[in-house]
Coordinates of C-alpha atoms in Angstrom, one line a residue:
R1 CA 130.1 82.7 88.0
D2 CA 129.8 81.3 84.5
L3 CA 130.5 84.7 83.0
L4 CA 133.6 85.2 85.2
N5 CA 134.9 81.7 84.4
Y6 CA 134.4 82.4 80.7
L7 CA 136.1 85.8 80.8
S8 CA 139.0 84.3 82.7
E9 CA 139.8 82.2 79.7
F10 CA 138.7 84.7 77.0
G11 CA 140.9 86.1 74.3
D12 CA 144.5 85.2 73.6
G13 CA 144.9 83.4 76.9
S14 CA 145.8 86.4 79.0
G15 CA 142.2 86.5 80.4
Y16 CA 139.8 89.3 81.2
T17 CA 137.5 90.2 84.1
L18 CA 134.9 92.8 85.0
P19 CA 136.0 96.1 86.5
A20 CA 133.9 95.3 89.6
F21 CA 131.2 92.9 90.4
S22 CA 128.9 91.9 93.2
W23 CA 129.0 89.1 95.7
F24 CA 125.7 87.2 94.9
I25 CA 126.8 86.6 91.4
D26 CA 124.6 83.7 90.2
Q27 CA 121.9 85.5 88.4
T28 CA 121.1 86.4 84.8
I29 CA 123.1 89.2 83.3
G30 CA 120.0 90.9 82.1
G31 CA 118.5 90.8 85.6
A32 CA 121.7 92.1 87.2
V33 CA 121.7 95.1 84.9
A34 CA 118.0 95.8 85.2
T35 CA 118.2 96.0 89.0
G36 CA 121.5 97.8 89.4
T37 CA 123.3 94.9 91.0
H38 CA 126.5 96.1 92.7
G39 CA 129.5 95.3 94.7
S40 CA 131.4 97.9 96.7
S41 CA 133.2 100.3 94.4
L42 CA 133.6 104.1 94.4
E43 CA 135.5 103.9 91.2
Y44 CA 133.4 101.7 88.9
G45 CA 130.0 101.9 90.6
S46 CA 127.3 99.2 90.0
F47 CA 127.0 96.7 87.2
S48 CA 124.7 99.2 85.5
S49 CA 127.0 102.2 85.7
E50 CA 128.4 104.1 82.7
K51 CA 131.9 102.7 83.6
Q52 CA 130.7 99.1 83.3
L53 CA 127.6 99.0 81.0
L54 CA 128.3 100.3 77.5
G55 CA 125.2 99.2 75.7
V56 CA 121.9 97.3 75.9
E57 CA 120.0 95.3 73.3
M58 CA 116.3 95.1 74.2
V59 CA 113.2 93.5 72.7
L60 CA 110.2 95.8 73.0
A61 CA 106.6 94.8 73.6
N62 CA 105.8 95.1 69.9
G63 CA 108.7 92.8 68.9
T64 CA 111.0 95.5 67.8
L65 CA 114.7 95.0 68.6
V66 CA 116.5 98.2 69.8
N67 CA 120.1 98.8 70.5
L68 CA 120.8 101.6 73.0
T69 CA 124.1 103.2 73.7
P70 CA 125.1 106.6 75.3
D71 CA 126.0 107.9 71.8
T72 CA 122.9 106.7 69.8
H73 CA 120.2 107.1 72.4
P74 CA 121.6 109.0 75.4
Q75 CA 118.4 109.5 77.4
L76 CA 116.9 106.1 76.7
M77 CA 120.2 104.5 77.6
R78 CA 120.0 106.3 81.0
A79 CA 116.6 104.7 81.4
A80 CA 117.8 101.3 80.4
R81 CA 120.6 101.2 82.9
V82 CA 118.2 100.3 85.7
S83 CA 114.8 99.5 84.2
A84 CA 113.5 96.7 86.5
G85 CA 111.8 95.1 83.4
R86 CA 109.6 98.1 82.7
L87 CA 110.9 99.0 79.3
G88 CA 111.4 95.6 77.6
V89 CA 113.3 92.4 77.7
I90 CA 117.1 92.7 77.8
T91 CA 118.6 90.2 75.3
K92 CA 122.2 91.4 75.1
V93 CA 124.5 93.8 76.9
K94 CA 127.9 95.3 76.1
L95 CA 130.2 95.3 79.1
R96 CA 133.6 96.9 79.7
L97 CA 136.3 94.4 80.4
V98 CA 139.7 94.8 82.0
P99 CA 142.7 92.4 81.9
E100 CA 142.7 89.6 84.4
M101 CA 144.8 90.8 87.4
R102 CA 146.0 89.8 90.8
V103 CA 144.1 91.1 93.7
R104 CA 145.0 91.2 97.3
R105 CA 142.0 90.6 99.6
E106 CA 142.5 91.4 103.3
M107 CA 140.1 90.5 106.0
N108 CA 140.3 91.6 109.6
D109 CA 137.9 90.6 112.4
R110 CA 137.3 93.8 114.2
L111 CA 135.0 95.6 116.6
Q112 CA 132.0 97.3 115.0
S113 CA 133.4 100.7 116.1
V114 CA 135.9 100.4 113.2
M115 CA 133.0 100.4 110.7
F116 CA 131.1 103.2 112.4
N117 CA 134.2 105.4 112.5
A118 CA 134.8 104.8 108.8
I119 CA 131.2 105.7 107.9
N120 CA 131.2 108.8 110.0
E121 CA 134.5 110.0 108.4
G122 CA 133.1 109.2 105.0
Q123 CA 130.1 111.4 105.7
R124 CA 132.3 114.2 107.0
L125 CA 134.6 114.1 104.1
W126 CA 131.7 114.2 101.6
N127 CA 129.7 116.9 103.3
E128 CA 132.7 119.2 104.1
E129 CA 135.0 118.7 101.1
G130 CA 132.9 116.9 98.5
K131 CA 135.4 114.1 98.4
L132 CA 134.9 110.3 98.6
S133 CA 136.8 108.5 101.3
P134 CA 139.5 106.3 99.8
A135 CA 139.1 104.0 102.8
L136 CA 135.6 103.1 101.6
N137 CA 136.6 102.2 98.0
E138 CA 136.4 98.5 97.3
T139 CA 135.8 98.0 101.0
Q140 CA 133.0 96.1 102.6
F141 CA 131.9 95.2 106.1
L142 CA 130.1 92.0 107.2
W143 CA 128.5 93.2 110.4
W144 CA 127.6 90.6 112.9
I145 CA 125.0 92.8 114.6
Q146 CA 124.3 90.6 117.6
Q147 CA 128.0 90.2 118.4
G148 CA 129.1 93.8 117.8
R149 CA 131.9 92.9 115.4
V150 CA 132.7 93.1 111.7
F151 CA 134.6 91.3 109.1
H152 CA 136.4 94.2 107.5
V153 CA 137.2 93.2 103.9
Q154 CA 139.4 95.3 101.6
F155 CA 140.7 94.8 98.1
E156 CA 143.9 96.0 96.4
R157 CA 144.4 95.6 92.7
L158 CA 147.9 94.4 91.8
E159 CA 149.5 93.7 88.4
A160 CA 147.9 92.1 85.4
T161 CA 148.5 88.4 85.1
R162 CA 149.1 85.8 82.4
Q163 CA 150.7 88.1 79.9
D164 CA 152.7 85.1 78.8
R165 CA 149.3 83.5 77.8
S166 CA 149.6 80.9 80.5
K167 CA 146.6 79.2 81.8
A168 CA 144.7 80.5 84.8
E169 CA 145.8 79.2 88.1
R170 CA 142.5 78.7 90.0
A171 CA 142.9 79.1 93.8
P172 CA 141.7 76.0 95.7
M173 CA 139.0 76.9 98.2
V174 CA 137.9 74.7 101.0
I175 CA 134.5 75.7 102.4
P176 CA 133.3 74.2 105.6
Q177 CA 129.9 72.5 105.3
V178 CA 127.2 74.4 107.0
P179 CA 124.7 72.1 108.7
N180 CA 121.0 72.9 108.6
P181 CA 120.1 74.5 111.9
G182 CA 116.3 74.2 111.2
P183 CA 114.1 75.2 114.1
L184 CA 116.8 74.2 116.6
I185 CA 118.5 77.6 116.4
L186 CA 115.9 80.1 117.6
Q187 CA 118.7 82.3 118.8
S188 CA 120.6 84.2 116.1
Q189 CA 123.9 83.8 118.1
G190 CA 123.7 80.0 117.6
F191 CA 123.0 80.3 113.8
S192 CA 126.0 82.7 113.5
T193 CA 128.2 80.1 115.1
F194 CA 127.3 77.7 112.3
L195 CA 127.6 80.4 109.6
D196 CA 130.8 82.1 110.8
P197 CA 133.4 79.6 109.4
A198 CA 131.7 79.3 106.0
I199 CA 131.7 83.1 105.5
R200 CA 135.2 83.5 107.0
S201 CA 136.7 81.2 104.5
V202 CA 135.1 83.0 101.6
V203 CA 136.5 86.4 102.6
S204 CA 139.8 85.4 104.2
T205 CA 143.0 87.1 103.4
S206 CA 144.6 86.0 100.1
V207 CA 146.3 87.0 96.9
A208 CA 144.8 85.5 93.8
E209 CA 143.5 86.4 90.4
A210 CA 140.4 88.6 90.4
R211 CA 138.2 85.6 89.5
D212 CA 139.0 84.0 92.8
S213 CA 139.8 87.1 95.0
F214 CA 136.6 89.0 94.4
I215 CA 133.9 87.4 96.4
T216 CA 131.5 84.9 94.7
M217 CA 129.1 82.4 96.1
T218 CA 130.0 78.7 96.7
E219 CA 127.9 75.6 96.5
P220 CA 127.9 74.9 100.3
L221 CA 126.6 78.4 100.9
Y222 CA 124.0 78.0 98.2
E223 CA 122.9 74.7 99.8
M224 CA 122.6 76.5 103.1
H225 CA 120.3 79.1 101.4
R226 CA 118.3 76.4 99.7
V227 CA 117.7 74.6 103.0
N228 CA 117.1 77.6 105.2
M229 CA 114.6 80.0 103.7
Y230 CA 115.0 83.7 104.1
D231 CA 114.1 87.1 102.6
Q232 CA 116.8 89.5 101.5
Y233 CA 116.4 93.2 101.9
E234 CA 118.7 96.1 100.9
I235 CA 118.5 99.8 101.7
S236 CA 120.8 102.5 100.4
V237 CA 121.5 105.7 102.3
P238 CA 123.1 108.9 100.9
F239 CA 126.7 109.6 101.9
S240 CA 125.4 112.9 103.2
T241 CA 123.4 111.2 106.0
M242 CA 124.9 107.7 106.3
G243 CA 126.8 108.5 109.5
N244 CA 123.8 110.0 111.2
C245 CA 121.7 107.1 110.0
F246 CA 124.0 104.4 111.3
N247 CA 124.6 106.2 114.6
G248 CA 120.9 106.2 115.1
L249 CA 120.6 102.6 114.3
R250 CA 123.3 101.8 116.8
D251 CA 121.3 103.7 119.4
L252 CA 118.2 101.8 118.5
L253 CA 120.0 98.5 119.0
R254 CA 121.5 99.6 122.3
R255 CA 118.0 100.6 123.6
N256 CA 116.5 97.3 122.7
I257 CA 119.0 94.5 122.7
A258 CA 116.4 92.0 121.7
I259 CA 116.3 93.6 118.2
S260 CA 119.8 92.4 117.4
Q261 CA 118.6 88.8 118.0
S262 CA 116.4 89.2 114.9
F263 CA 119.5 89.0 112.7
F264 CA 120.8 85.5 112.0
S265 CA 123.3 86.4 109.3
P266 CA 125.7 89.3 109.1
A267 CA 124.6 92.5 107.4
L268 CA 126.6 93.4 104.3
V269 CA 127.6 97.0 104.1
R270 CA 129.0 98.4 100.8
F271 CA 129.6 101.7 99.1
V272 CA 128.8 102.7 95.5
S273 CA 129.6 105.9 93.5
Q274 CA 127.2 108.2 91.7
E275 CA 125.8 107.0 88.3
D276 CA 123.7 108.6 85.5
G277 CA 121.0 105.8 85.3
L278 CA 117.6 107.5 85.8
L279 CA 116.5 104.9 88.4
S280 CA 120.0 104.1 89.7
Q281 CA 119.9 104.4 93.5
T282 CA 122.9 106.6 93.2
E283 CA 121.6 108.9 90.5
D284 CA 121.7 111.7 93.1
G285 CA 125.1 110.9 94.7
P286 CA 127.2 108.1 96.3
R287 CA 125.5 105.9 98.7
L288 CA 126.0 103.3 101.4
Y289 CA 124.1 100.0 100.9
I290 CA 123.2 97.7 103.7
N291 CA 121.9 94.2 102.9
I292 CA 120.1 92.4 105.6
E293 CA 118.3 89.0 105.7
D294 CA 115.3 87.8 107.6
Y295 CA 115.5 84.1 108.5
L296 CA 113.4 84.2 111.6
F297 CA 110.1 84.8 109.7
Y298 CA 110.4 81.3 108.3
V299 CA 112.1 79.6 111.3
Q300 CA 109.2 80.6 113.6
G301 CA 106.5 79.5 111.2
R302 CA 105.9 82.6 109.1
I303 CA 105.3 84.8 112.1
I304 CA 106.4 88.5 111.6
N305 CA 110.0 89.2 112.8
T306 CA 109.1 92.3 114.7
G307 CA 112.7 93.3 115.5
F308 CA 113.7 93.1 111.9
K309 CA 110.7 95.1 110.9
Q310 CA 111.5 97.8 113.4
V311 CA 114.9 98.2 111.8
M312 CA 113.3 98.4 108.3
A313 CA 110.9 101.0 109.7
Y314 CA 113.8 103.0 111.1
F315 CA 115.6 103.1 107.7
R316 CA 112.5 104.1 105.8
S317 CA 111.0 106.7 108.2
D318 CA 113.6 108.2 110.5
E319 CA 114.9 111.7 109.4
R320 CA 118.5 110.6 110.1
C321 CA 118.2 108.2 107.1
A322 CA 116.4 110.7 104.9
G323 CA 116.6 109.7 101.2
S324 CA 116.9 106.0 101.9
R325 CA 115.9 103.8 98.9
L326 CA 115.0 100.1 98.4
H327 CA 116.9 97.9 96.0
W328 CA 115.0 97.1 92.8
G329 CA 115.6 93.4 93.0
K330 CA 115.1 92.6 96.7
A331 CA 112.4 92.4 99.4
G332 CA 110.9 95.1 101.5
W333 CA 108.7 96.9 99.0
P334 CA 105.5 98.5 100.4
D335 CA 102.0 97.2 99.7
A336 CA 100.6 98.0 96.3
G337 CA 99.7 101.7 96.0
C338 CA 101.9 102.7 99.0
W339 CA 105.2 103.6 97.2
D340 CA 105.5 106.9 95.4
G341 CA 108.2 107.0 92.7
A342 CA 108.0 110.8 92.3
E343 CA 108.9 111.2 96.0
E344 CA 111.6 108.5 95.9
Y345 CA 113.2 109.8 92.7
P346 CA 112.2 113.4 92.5
N347 CA 114.9 114.3 89.9
T348 CA 114.3 111.5 87.4
W349 CA 111.0 109.7 87.9
C350 CA 109.2 111.4 85.1
D351 CA 112.2 111.3 82.8
F352 CA 111.9 107.6 83.2
G353 CA 108.2 107.9 82.5
C354 CA 109.1 109.6 79.2
A355 CA 111.3 106.7 78.3
A356 CA 108.6 104.2 79.2
M357 CA 106.1 106.1 77.0
A358 CA 108.6 106.0 74.1
L359 CA 109.6 102.3 74.3
D360 CA 106.3 100.8 75.7
P361 CA 103.5 103.2 74.7
K362 CA 100.8 100.6 75.3
N363 CA 102.1 99.7 78.8
K364 CA 102.6 96.0 78.0
F365 CA 105.3 95.9 80.7
A366 CA 103.3 97.7 83.4
D367 CA 103.7 96.1 86.7
S368 CA 100.7 94.7 88.7
G369 CA 101.9 96.4 91.9
A370 CA 101.3 99.9 90.7
V371 CA 105.0 100.9 91.3
F372 CA 105.5 102.4 87.8
S373 CA 102.8 105.1 87.9
W374 CA 102.7 108.6 86.5
Q375 CA 99.1 109.6 87.1
G376 CA 98.6 113.3 86.6
S377 CA 102.0 113.9 85.1
N378 CA 100.7 114.5 81.6
L379 CA 103.5 112.7 79.9
E380 CA 102.0 113.0 76.5
S381 CA 102.3 116.8 76.6
C382 CA 105.3 117.2 78.9
C383 CA 107.9 114.8 77.4
S384 CA 110.3 116.3 74.9
A385 CA 111.5 114.8 71.7
E386 CA 114.7 113.9 73.6
H387 CA 112.5 111.9 76.1
K388 CA 113.0 114.4 78.9
Y389 CA 110.2 115.7 81.2
Q390 CA 109.7 119.4 80.8
H391 CA 108.9 120.7 84.3
G392 CA 106.7 123.8 84.4
P393 CA 103.1 125.0 84.4
G394 CA 100.9 122.1 83.6
C395 CA 103.8 119.7 84.0
Q396 CA 104.2 118.7 87.6
C397 CA 105.8 115.3 88.0
Q398 CA 103.7 113.0 90.2
A399 CA 103.1 109.3 90.6
G400 CA 99.5 109.5 91.7
G401 CA 97.2 106.7 92.8
R402 CA 98.6 106.5 96.3
R403 CA 96.2 104.8 98.7
S404 CA 95.0 106.6 101.8
D405 CA 95.1 103.5 104.0
C406 CA 98.7 102.5 103.7
P407 CA 100.3 100.9 106.7
A408 CA 103.0 102.7 108.7
A409 CA 106.6 102.4 107.8
P410 CA 108.1 100.2 106.4
G411 CA 104.8 100.1 104.5
Y412 CA 104.3 96.4 104.0
T413 CA 102.0 93.9 105.9
N414 CA 103.0 90.5 104.5
R415 CA 106.2 90.1 106.5

């Protein structure tokens, strides 16, 4: 929020904003870039896309300061777009700005069938015509799973504002206070009753400058999060299978109604275009993202939320969700040694390994969870001078080191 406030007053008084930005906006800029933080945009993609991120300054493990851009270091820049801290410490970024503008935000409270129909049509249009559905651009759904309804939120960009250099007119926003439900609310329906008015006010229909129209967090919502512990997970699914995946999820919820009671807050469904970052979730094509939160684990005294875990297992193992991926900055990662980067990112995993070898040859930024592994890939011999992996005899990309005793999907045991 600090960045958006600053940009709103930046320059000659006419103000600027980012082309697109996410909801959960209070985080470091470097962290947002390193994990591919995103909103819902089929035009501008995530915060790390080539349409938003123009350059990265990074301090390497040996103290060297490097400046990466698509022109000066094309392949290393592709790696730096989503690096999850593996390459170095991001100290500065160059972002694309656009003039502050008015944005119409429209919210409709609808049956969940509206969302499923839009997702199915989006898959059909992509698979049959290779086109992105305009109805999914800058559109997001807050899916109240246990109630079978959605807040359907759409954005329309209007004219640029403050061309006369007038001051920003901040839109007043009254957010209902959300009381702490504590262990009282063991039924997700009850918690939703508390949460509904707070979220509704943040996404309600309005026309305002982008700073106030695009969704950002509020202090009352932050207070609710501080008081009520939860883990946040996010999975992305390719456009080519997203309809099949969601139809299967709907069938799962119908067969076992108790699973829906595992979700206290609405799932957030968004759509992001293809990007060229090596470890961008959309490096292979546009994707649907679904963000879900597990409150029940903490409410019931750190006992595993079995219904929630069943849904995660479905996303990560069912063939209808083939190609699903985990968000780099959120929960749900398998136990150490139970995630295979070469399987998850078959097109780019070892290209990223070449970048890691170039920028961090002594593996100072290697992670303790064995996520970034290239055992058996022979990076020393198979990486070109352009930091690209040369597939061929003796150069088979693999992560290696996978345990033989990994738990079944979703692959983690601590939740």
